Short mmCIF file of C-alpha atoms in Angstrom, two decimals:
data_model
loop_
_atom_site.label_atom_id
_atom_site.label_comp_id
_atom_site.label_asym_id
_atom_site.label_seq_id
_atom_site.Cartn_x
_atom_site.Cartn_y
_atom_site.Cartn_z
CA MET A 1 83.76 76.93 74.37
CA GLY A 2 80.60 75.93 76.24
CA ILE A 3 79.65 75.83 79.91
CA LYS A 4 80.50 72.58 81.72
CA VAL A 5 77.69 70.94 83.70
CA ALA A 6 78.69 68.20 86.14
CA ALA A 7 76.59 65.11 86.87
CA ASP A 8 75.28 66.74 90.06
CA GLY A 9 74.11 69.79 88.11
CA THR A 10 77.01 72.04 89.12
CA VAL A 11 77.70 74.65 86.45
CA SER A 12 81.24 75.82 85.71
CA LEU A 13 83.17 77.55 82.96
CA SER A 14 85.04 75.41 80.47
CA ALA A 15 88.82 75.60 80.20
CA PRO A 16 88.62 77.77 77.02
CA GLN A 17 86.23 80.19 78.77
CA GLN A 18 88.46 80.37 81.85
CA SER A 19 91.45 80.96 79.61
CA ALA A 20 89.78 83.66 77.50
CA GLY A 21 88.02 85.35 80.40
CA THR A 22 91.23 85.73 82.36
CA GLY A 23 93.61 86.10 79.41
CA LEU A 24 91.71 88.92 77.72
CA GLY A 25 91.82 90.87 80.96
CA GLN A 26 95.60 90.51 80.96
CA ALA A 27 95.63 91.55 77.28
CA GLY A 28 93.71 94.70 78.22
CA ILE A 29 96.30 95.54 80.85
CA MET A 30 99.05 95.09 78.25
CA ILE A 31 97.28 97.42 75.82
CA GLY A 32 96.90 99.98 78.59
CA CYS A 33 100.62 99.67 79.33
CA GLY A 34 101.36 100.21 75.65
CA PHE A 35 99.58 103.58 75.61
CA ALA A 36 100.71 104.61 79.07
CA SER A 37 104.02 106.18 78.07
CA PHE A 38 102.40 108.53 75.54
CA ILE A 39 99.52 109.51 77.83
CA ASN A 40 101.76 109.94 80.87
CA HIS A 41 104.28 112.06 78.98
CA ARG A 42 101.78 114.11 76.96
CA PHE A 43 99.15 114.89 79.59
CA GLY A 44 101.05 114.66 82.88
CA ARG A 45 100.30 112.57 85.93
CA ARG A 46 97.06 114.23 87.11
CA LYS A 47 95.27 114.18 83.74
CA SER A 48 96.44 110.60 83.21
CA VAL A 49 94.71 109.65 86.47
CA VAL A 50 91.49 111.28 85.19
CA ILE A 51 91.74 109.41 81.86
CA MET A 52 92.32 106.02 83.47
CA SER A 53 89.44 106.60 85.93
CA ILE A 54 86.99 107.40 83.13
CA ILE A 55 88.05 104.29 81.19
CA ALA A 56 87.53 102.21 84.33
CA LEU A 57 84.00 103.57 84.81
CA VAL A 58 83.09 102.67 81.22
CA GLY A 59 84.43 99.13 81.56
CA ILE A 60 82.74 98.49 84.91
CA THR A 61 79.40 99.73 83.54
CA ILE A 62 79.64 97.31 80.61
CA GLU A 63 80.35 94.49 83.07
CA MET A 64 77.43 95.47 85.30
CA THR A 65 74.98 95.47 82.38
CA ALA A 66 75.98 92.00 81.16
CA SER A 67 72.69 90.71 82.57
CA THR A 68 69.25 91.94 83.39
CA PHE A 69 68.62 92.55 87.07
CA GLY A 70 66.73 89.92 88.99
CA GLY A 71 66.20 86.27 88.23
CA SER A 72 68.23 83.34 89.41
CA ILE A 73 71.39 81.68 88.18
CA ASP A 74 70.61 78.39 86.48
CA THR A 75 71.77 76.33 83.55
CA ALA A 76 69.13 77.74 81.21
CA HIS A 77 70.18 81.32 81.79
CA VAL A 78 73.81 80.48 81.19
CA TYR A 79 73.20 78.52 78.02
CA THR A 80 70.64 80.65 76.24
CA LYS A 81 71.02 84.06 74.59
CA ASP A 82 67.80 85.44 76.08
CA GLY A 83 69.48 88.50 77.62
CA HIS A 84 69.61 87.18 81.17
CA PHE A 85 73.38 86.78 81.08
CA ARG A 86 75.86 87.71 78.35
CA TYR A 87 79.21 86.16 79.24
CA TRP A 88 81.18 87.76 76.41
CA GLN A 89 79.83 91.22 77.24
CA LEU A 90 81.21 90.67 80.73
CA VAL A 91 84.58 89.74 79.21
CA ILE A 92 84.60 92.84 76.96
CA GLY A 93 83.81 95.03 79.96
CA LYS A 94 86.67 93.43 81.83
CA LEU A 95 88.95 94.05 78.84
CA ILE A 96 88.11 97.78 78.83
CA ASN A 97 88.42 98.03 82.60
CA SER A 98 91.80 96.34 82.31
CA LEU A 99 92.99 99.14 80.02
CA SER A 100 92.74 101.47 83.00
CA MET A 101 94.70 98.98 85.12
CA GLY A 102 97.51 99.04 82.57
CA LEU A 103 97.58 102.83 82.71
CA ALA A 104 97.53 102.75 86.52
CA ALA A 105 100.47 100.33 86.63
CA ASN A 106 102.56 103.02 84.92
CA VAL A 107 101.06 106.33 86.04
CA ILE A 108 100.77 105.68 89.78
CA PRO A 109 104.27 104.28 90.54
CA THR A 110 105.84 106.99 88.34
CA TYR A 111 103.88 109.70 90.14
CA GLN A 112 104.75 108.29 93.56
CA SER A 113 108.47 107.91 92.81
CA GLU A 114 108.70 111.51 91.58
CA LEU A 115 106.99 112.98 94.64
CA ALA A 116 108.50 110.79 97.37
CA PRO A 117 111.63 111.70 99.37
CA ALA A 118 114.39 109.12 98.91
CA LYS A 119 114.18 107.84 102.48
CA TRP A 120 110.43 107.21 102.20
CA ARG A 121 110.23 106.16 98.55
CA GLY A 122 109.75 102.45 99.24
CA MET A 123 106.98 103.10 101.74
CA ILE A 124 105.10 105.51 99.47
CA ILE A 125 105.31 103.34 96.34
CA ASN A 126 104.09 100.39 98.43
CA LEU A 127 100.78 102.26 98.87
CA TYR A 128 99.96 101.31 95.26
CA GLN A 129 100.18 97.60 96.00
CA PHE A 130 98.53 97.96 99.41
CA ILE A 131 95.42 99.64 98.00
CA GLN A 132 95.14 96.94 95.33
CA ILE A 133 95.16 94.20 97.96
CA VAL A 134 92.58 96.09 100.04
CA GLY A 135 90.36 95.96 96.96
CA VAL A 136 91.00 92.25 96.51
CA VAL A 137 90.10 91.55 100.14
CA VAL A 138 86.90 93.62 99.97
CA CYS A 139 85.73 91.97 96.75
CA THR A 140 86.66 88.48 97.95
CA ALA A 141 84.76 89.11 101.19
CA SER A 142 81.70 90.16 99.19
CA VAL A 143 81.92 87.01 97.06
CA TYR A 144 82.20 84.89 100.20
CA ALA A 145 79.27 86.68 101.86
CA LEU A 146 77.07 86.23 98.76
CA SER A 147 78.22 82.74 97.82
CA GLU A 148 74.92 81.15 98.91
CA ARG A 149 72.82 83.58 96.87
CA THR A 150 71.29 82.27 93.64
CA THR A 151 70.34 85.66 92.18
CA TYR A 152 72.51 87.85 89.99
CA VAL A 153 73.31 90.07 92.94
CA ALA A 154 75.88 87.37 93.83
CA TRP A 155 78.19 88.61 91.06
CA GLN A 156 76.92 92.14 90.43
CA VAL A 157 77.82 93.37 93.92
CA PRO A 158 81.51 92.34 93.67
CA ILE A 159 81.75 93.90 90.22
CA GLY A 160 79.94 97.04 91.36
CA LEU A 161 82.46 97.51 94.17
CA GLN A 162 84.99 98.33 91.46
CA TYR A 163 83.30 101.71 91.08
CA ILE A 164 84.78 102.84 94.40
CA ALA A 165 88.37 103.38 93.26
CA PRO A 166 87.80 105.47 90.08
CA VAL A 167 85.08 107.53 91.77
CA LEU A 168 87.35 108.33 94.72
CA LEU A 169 90.20 109.26 92.37
CA LEU A 170 87.98 111.65 90.40
CA LEU A 171 86.65 113.22 93.58
CA GLY A 172 90.13 113.64 95.02
CA ILE A 173 91.97 114.78 91.90
CA SER A 174 91.80 118.42 93.01
CA LEU A 175 93.92 117.51 96.04
CA MET A 176 96.64 115.82 93.98
CA PRO A 177 99.50 118.09 92.86
CA GLU A 178 101.13 117.60 89.49
CA SER A 179 104.60 116.05 89.50
CA PRO A 180 107.16 118.89 89.89
CA ARG A 181 109.59 116.95 87.68
CA TRP A 182 107.04 116.69 84.87
CA LEU A 183 106.30 120.42 85.18
CA VAL A 184 110.01 121.29 84.92
CA TRP A 185 110.45 119.06 81.88
CA ASN A 186 107.55 120.90 80.24
CA GLY A 187 108.81 124.41 80.96
CA ARG A 188 106.44 125.13 83.87
CA SER A 189 109.03 125.75 86.59
CA ALA A 190 107.02 128.43 88.40
CA GLU A 191 104.22 125.91 89.03
CA ALA A 192 106.78 123.33 90.18
CA ILE A 193 108.20 125.77 92.74
CA GLU A 194 104.75 126.53 94.10
CA ILE A 195 103.86 122.84 94.43
CA LEU A 196 107.14 122.01 96.17
CA ARG A 197 106.61 124.88 98.58
CA LYS A 198 103.16 123.53 99.49
CA LEU A 199 104.46 119.97 99.85
CA HIS A 200 107.20 121.01 102.27
CA GLY A 201 104.90 123.28 104.26
CA ALA A 202 106.51 125.60 106.79
CA ASP A 203 110.01 124.08 106.56
CA SER A 204 112.13 127.25 106.55
CA SER A 205 115.32 125.34 105.70
CA TYR A 206 113.92 124.07 102.39
CA TYR A 207 114.32 126.14 99.21
CA PRO A 208 112.13 124.92 96.33
CA GLU A 209 113.94 127.27 93.95
CA VAL A 210 117.14 125.29 94.56
CA GLU A 211 115.55 121.95 93.72
CA VAL A 212 113.81 123.30 90.62
CA SER A 213 117.02 124.99 89.48
CA GLU A 214 118.88 121.69 89.72
CA LEU A 215 116.11 119.83 87.90
CA GLU A 216 116.29 122.44 85.13
CA THR A 217 120.07 122.07 84.94
CA ALA A 218 119.91 118.28 84.74
CA TYR A 219 117.19 118.36 82.10
CA ALA A 220 119.04 120.95 80.02
CA ALA A 221 122.26 118.90 80.15
CA GLU A 222 120.49 115.73 79.02
CA LYS A 223 118.67 117.58 76.26
CA ALA A 224 121.92 119.17 75.05
CA ALA A 225 123.67 115.81 75.01
CA HIS A 226 121.10 114.17 72.73
CA GLN A 227 117.49 114.46 71.66
CA PRO A 228 115.28 112.08 73.65
CA SER A 229 114.05 109.10 71.64
CA LEU A 230 111.68 106.24 72.18
CA PHE A 231 114.60 103.86 71.62
CA ASP A 232 116.72 105.34 74.43
CA VAL A 233 115.48 102.58 76.70
CA PHE A 234 117.19 99.98 74.49
CA ARG A 235 120.67 101.49 74.38
CA GLY A 236 123.37 102.92 76.59
CA PRO A 237 122.88 102.97 80.38
CA ASP A 238 119.09 102.99 79.96
CA LEU A 239 119.22 99.48 78.49
CA ARG A 240 120.56 98.16 81.79
CA ARG A 241 117.77 99.91 83.66
CA THR A 242 115.14 98.61 81.26
CA LEU A 243 116.39 95.04 81.70
CA ILE A 244 116.25 95.35 85.50
CA ALA A 245 112.71 96.75 85.54
CA THR A 246 111.53 94.23 82.94
CA GLY A 247 113.28 91.35 84.68
CA VAL A 248 111.66 91.87 88.08
CA GLN A 249 108.23 92.35 86.49
CA CYS A 250 108.48 89.15 84.44
CA LEU A 251 110.03 87.06 87.20
CA GLN A 252 107.36 88.14 89.66
CA ALA A 253 104.75 86.60 87.39
CA ALA A 254 106.88 83.57 86.52
CA GLN A 255 107.28 82.69 90.20
CA GLY A 256 103.58 81.94 90.30
CA SER A 257 102.01 85.23 91.36
CA SER A 258 99.74 85.45 88.32
CA TYR A 259 98.68 81.84 88.71
CA MET A 260 98.09 82.08 92.46
CA THR A 261 96.07 85.27 91.96
CA ASN A 262 93.88 84.07 89.10
CA TYR A 263 93.63 80.34 89.72
CA ILE A 264 93.95 79.86 93.48
CA VAL A 265 90.49 78.23 93.52
CA LEU A 266 91.51 75.68 90.86
CA PHE A 267 94.74 75.02 92.73
CA LEU A 268 92.89 74.31 95.98
CA GLN A 269 90.41 72.09 94.13
CA ALA A 270 93.34 70.11 92.71
CA LEU A 271 94.51 69.55 96.29
CA GLY A 272 91.11 68.13 97.20
CA ILE A 273 90.16 71.09 99.43
CA THR A 274 86.41 71.59 99.89
CA ASP A 275 86.00 74.71 102.08
CA ILE A 276 87.60 76.89 99.42
CA PHE A 277 85.87 80.25 99.93
CA LYS A 278 86.87 80.46 103.58
CA ILE A 279 90.49 79.59 102.79
CA VAL A 280 90.70 82.09 99.91
CA MET A 281 89.27 84.82 102.12
CA THR A 282 91.77 84.04 104.85
CA VAL A 283 94.82 83.92 102.58
CA TYR A 284 93.95 87.33 101.14
CA VAL A 285 93.70 88.78 104.63
CA VAL A 286 97.13 87.29 105.36
CA TYR A 287 98.34 88.81 102.07
CA LEU A 288 97.07 92.24 103.11
CA VAL A 289 98.77 92.03 106.50
CA ALA A 290 102.01 91.02 104.79
CA VAL A 291 101.89 93.91 102.30
CA SER A 292 101.42 96.25 105.26
CA GLY A 293 104.82 95.13 106.53
CA SER A 294 106.46 96.47 103.40
CA PHE A 295 105.75 100.03 104.44
CA TYR A 296 108.81 99.61 106.65
CA LEU A 297 111.03 96.73 105.49
CA PRO A 298 112.37 97.90 102.08
CA ASP A 299 113.61 101.25 103.38
CA ALA A 300 114.98 99.67 106.55
CA PHE A 301 116.71 96.54 105.22
CA GLY A 302 117.11 97.25 101.52
CA ARG A 303 115.79 95.65 98.36
CA ARG A 304 118.32 92.91 97.56
CA PRO A 305 118.37 90.87 100.80
CA LEU A 306 114.58 90.88 101.00
CA MET A 307 114.20 89.72 97.40
CA PHE A 308 116.66 86.86 98.01
CA LEU A 309 114.76 85.77 101.08
CA GLY A 310 111.34 86.07 99.47
CA ALA A 311 112.23 84.09 96.36
CA PHE A 312 113.80 81.30 98.41
CA ILE A 313 110.87 80.90 100.81
CA CYS A 314 108.14 81.19 98.16
CA GLY A 315 109.88 78.75 95.82
CA THR A 316 110.38 76.25 98.63
CA CYS A 317 106.68 76.44 99.56
CA LEU A 318 105.41 75.75 96.03
CA ILE A 319 107.87 72.92 95.41
CA CYS A 320 106.95 71.31 98.75
CA VAL A 321 103.22 71.55 97.97
CA ALA A 322 103.74 69.89 94.61
CA ALA A 323 106.03 67.24 96.11
CA ILE A 324 103.56 66.34 98.89
CA ASN A 325 100.73 66.06 96.39
CA ALA A 326 102.83 64.02 93.97
CA GLY A 327 103.90 61.67 96.74
CA THR A 328 100.35 61.05 97.93
CA SER A 329 98.70 58.24 96.02
CA MET A 330 95.59 58.08 98.18
CA ASP A 331 92.27 59.45 96.90
CA PRO A 332 91.00 61.51 98.58
CA ILE A 333 94.19 63.15 99.82
CA PRO A 334 94.62 62.58 103.61
CA SER A 335 93.52 65.50 105.75
CA SER A 336 97.00 65.78 107.32
CA ALA A 337 98.55 66.29 103.88
CA GLN A 338 95.85 68.80 102.98
CA ARG A 339 96.51 70.81 106.14
CA THR A 340 100.24 70.82 105.46
CA MET A 341 99.77 72.02 101.89
CA VAL A 342 97.28 74.71 102.91
CA GLY A 343 99.75 75.87 105.57
CA LEU A 344 102.49 76.14 102.92
CA ILE A 345 100.14 78.17 100.72
CA PHE A 346 99.53 80.56 103.62
CA ILE A 347 103.31 80.92 104.07
CA TRP A 348 103.68 81.59 100.33
CA TYR A 349 101.06 84.34 100.39
CA PHE A 350 102.59 85.94 103.47
CA PHE A 351 106.15 86.15 102.18
CA PHE A 352 105.16 87.00 98.63
CA GLY A 353 102.96 89.82 99.92
CA LEU A 354 105.68 90.95 102.29
CA ILE A 355 108.50 91.01 99.73
CA TRP A 356 108.15 90.37 96.01
CA SER A 357 104.66 91.78 95.51
CA PRO A 358 105.54 95.34 96.67
CA LEU A 359 109.25 95.30 95.81
CA THR A 360 108.56 94.56 92.16
CA TRP A 361 106.82 97.93 91.88
CA ILE A 362 109.30 99.75 94.09
CA VAL A 363 112.31 98.56 92.06
CA SER A 364 110.57 99.09 88.71
CA ALA A 365 109.61 102.67 89.56
CA GLU A 366 112.91 103.83 91.06
CA VAL A 367 115.29 102.18 88.59
CA CYS A 368 113.98 104.20 85.60
CA SER A 369 115.99 107.22 84.45
CA ALA A 370 114.55 110.73 84.55
CA ARG A 371 114.82 111.09 80.78
CA ALA A 372 112.96 107.86 79.98
CA ARG A 373 110.91 107.05 83.08
CA GLU A 374 107.56 106.71 81.33
CA THR A 375 108.90 104.60 78.46
CA THR A 376 111.02 102.31 80.63
CA LEU A 377 108.15 101.55 82.98
CA THR A 378 105.85 100.98 80.00
CA VAL A 379 108.24 98.41 78.51
CA ALA A 380 108.68 96.70 81.88
CA THR A 381 105.00 96.47 82.79
CA PHE A 382 103.99 95.49 79.24
CA SER A 383 106.47 92.61 79.40
CA GLY A 384 105.44 91.59 82.90
CA PHE A 385 101.75 91.52 82.05
CA GLY A 386 102.69 89.67 78.85
CA VAL A 387 104.06 86.88 81.02
CA ASN A 388 100.87 87.10 83.10
CA LEU A 389 98.85 86.72 79.90
CA MET A 390 100.76 83.61 78.81
CA ILE A 391 100.31 82.05 82.25
CA SER A 392 96.61 82.93 82.30
CA LEU A 393 96.04 81.38 78.88
CA VAL A 394 98.08 78.24 79.46
CA SER A 395 97.38 77.39 83.11
CA PRO A 396 93.80 76.08 82.69
CA TYR A 397 95.00 73.69 80.01
CA LEU A 398 97.99 72.56 82.06
CA GLN A 399 95.73 71.65 84.98
CA ASP A 400 92.59 70.43 83.24
CA VAL A 401 92.27 66.62 83.29
CA SER A 402 91.36 66.69 79.60
CA TYR A 403 94.61 68.45 78.66
CA GLY A 404 97.83 68.65 80.68
CA ASN A 405 96.39 67.11 83.85
CA MET A 406 99.21 68.57 85.98
CA GLY A 407 96.94 69.46 88.87
CA SER A 408 98.90 70.87 91.79
CA ASN A 409 102.13 69.51 90.28
CA ILE A 410 102.23 72.84 88.49
CA GLY A 411 103.90 74.10 91.67
CA PHE A 412 107.15 72.50 90.44
CA LEU A 413 107.08 74.83 87.43
CA TRP A 414 106.56 78.06 89.37
CA GLY A 415 108.93 77.00 92.12
CA GLY A 416 111.66 76.42 89.55
CA PHE A 417 111.51 80.01 88.35
CA THR A 418 112.43 81.27 91.81
CA ILE A 419 115.96 79.91 91.26
CA ALA A 420 116.28 82.14 88.19
CA SER A 421 114.93 85.04 90.26
CA ILE A 422 117.61 84.64 92.91
CA PHE A 423 120.40 84.66 90.32
CA PHE A 424 118.87 87.63 88.50
CA VAL A 425 118.64 89.74 91.65
CA TYR A 426 122.18 88.85 92.71
CA PHE A 427 123.87 89.77 89.44
CA PHE A 428 121.67 92.55 88.07
CA VAL A 429 119.58 94.37 90.73
CA PRO A 430 121.63 96.93 92.71
CA GLU A 431 120.73 98.12 96.18
CA MET A 432 118.83 101.41 95.74
CA LYS A 433 117.76 102.00 99.34
CA GLY A 434 118.14 105.64 100.42
CA LEU A 435 119.50 106.89 97.07
CA THR A 436 117.81 109.81 95.34
CA LEU A 437 116.59 109.44 91.78
CA GLU A 438 119.37 111.79 90.69
CA GLN A 439 122.01 109.70 92.47
CA LEU A 440 120.70 106.64 90.67
CA ASP A 441 120.99 108.52 87.36
CA TYR A 442 124.64 109.19 88.16
CA LEU A 443 125.41 105.58 89.15
CA PHE A 444 123.81 104.06 86.06
CA ASP A 445 125.23 106.68 83.69
CA HIS A 446 128.72 105.92 85.01
CA GLU A 447 128.17 102.15 84.77
CA VAL A 448 128.86 101.51 88.45
CA SER A 449 128.88 97.80 89.37
CA THR A 450 125.73 96.23 90.81
CA PHE A 451 127.62 95.50 94.02
CA LYS A 452 128.91 99.05 94.63
CA PHE A 453 125.79 101.24 94.70
CA GLN A 454 125.64 101.55 98.48
CA ASN A 455 128.22 103.84 100.08
CA TYR A 456 129.51 104.89 96.67
CA PRO A 457 131.95 107.85 96.97
CA PHE A 458 130.16 110.41 94.82
CA PRO A 459 132.57 113.03 93.41
CA GLU A 460 129.89 115.71 93.35
CA LEU A 461 129.48 118.80 95.49
CA TRP A 462 127.40 118.21 98.61
CA LEU A 463 125.16 120.93 99.92
CA THR A 464 123.52 121.30 103.31
CA GLN A 465 119.78 121.54 102.96
CA ASN A 466 116.61 120.05 104.38
CA ASN A 467 117.41 120.09 108.09
CA GLY A 468 121.08 119.33 107.64
CA GLU A 469 120.65 116.26 105.44
CA LYS A 470 122.97 115.87 102.48
CA THR A 471 121.53 116.72 99.12
CA VAL A 472 123.17 116.17 95.75
CA SER A 473 123.89 119.00 93.37
CA MET A 474 122.83 117.44 90.10
CA ALA A 475 124.62 120.05 88.06
CA VAL A 476 127.99 118.48 88.78
CA MET A 477 126.97 114.82 88.78
CA GLY A 478 128.52 114.09 85.42
CA ARG A 479 126.54 116.88 83.78
CA GLY A 480 129.13 119.64 83.81
CA GLU A 481 128.31 120.79 80.32
CA VAL A 482 125.73 123.12 81.80
CA GLY A 483 126.78 125.71 84.32
CA GLU A 484 126.03 125.06 87.95
CA PRO A 485 123.17 127.16 89.32
CA GLU A 486 123.70 129.61 92.08
CA LEU A 487 122.45 128.04 95.25
CA GLU A 488 121.38 129.74 98.43
CA LYS A 489 122.80 128.01 101.49
CA SER A 490 120.94 127.88 104.74
#
């Protein structure tokens, strides 16, 4: 488990330390996901944001205090237990900080999906992924800028930048309204009406009482039909929704996203690249630009065609990189081959950031039913981060020359999973573009085929509301056991 010191004096973490340092962070995210459903359901979205922010602050502080300030980084400080640097304290801090990330992966997309209008849902949920990548770019830039420093500021500054997000969330929590759906489900309809009225501003054609009345009717019908249970997500129509959300989360990681995020430096080293920091910084900027494109694409072109395209291109890139490296027997690898492989990595980052990275969260958030949204998303994210954990633990051993010695040939493995992703999306993931959450409830409850979600002839009553747009009356969408509320027409 010790530090590796090369012949030239270069200090690096051993494969077990890389595995544990990265894997325990993923384990922390999984634990956070495991508690997310209870916290989200019991305390609501706003208080859950406060809880996850406080946990993040505790974890970051433990990371920051893993060494004394000052001094330089050298082999003695790394090896000894003199208080200069405590690697395992850093790992424990990361584990605690990761708990908040697991909560965020459930709380934020749920909150966004419940507040967003159907036509803007993809764009709004994409903000979650976009802000994450902004953080990655900022921290990577700080690492690059400080890479020549030999003092502890070289790693304390990037870690300290993590304070920004939880501090901003705590400062801005007073501006964040509670989810109207959560308020209705907890008998606080008057507050839900007031929040909806503020969200819609001076729109005289919008009646918040109508929306809240329909939410009450839908909730009452579901409650009358059966008592909600933790196991709802594993039976009936919710099982299908759980499998879809879990499938896209797991396949996102299995396509190589977890590996490319955590071990991009090792991957570039395996390709014989030397100017790694500059390349990593550039690919993350490309990634950020690509994620920005997903503010528009999912709501304009739909989920399914984009996911097909993204899986095909990303899989092709990784397989080609592995094939070029495997077919090159020269050492060092020729510069022309290196440039080609780096170019393919840039293409991978662009299309993954443009498509699968944001769409995984969009699909996972919108596919969950109203009655089991928190639990379904918890199961899906727990499973997805579980795959991330396995990849994080195994990848260093697969690549290390002392173990699997796969090097960049590991691209064949991740590229192969994209084939499974294409088949999964085709047969199981319906097109949910432009459909309200209540329409999706109807389609899944009535077991409508994956291929018939768009332009489905709903048998429900349509009402004119919201500037003439069609809005569904949930009371008659297969929930006729409860009387339809009286609705005021504009």
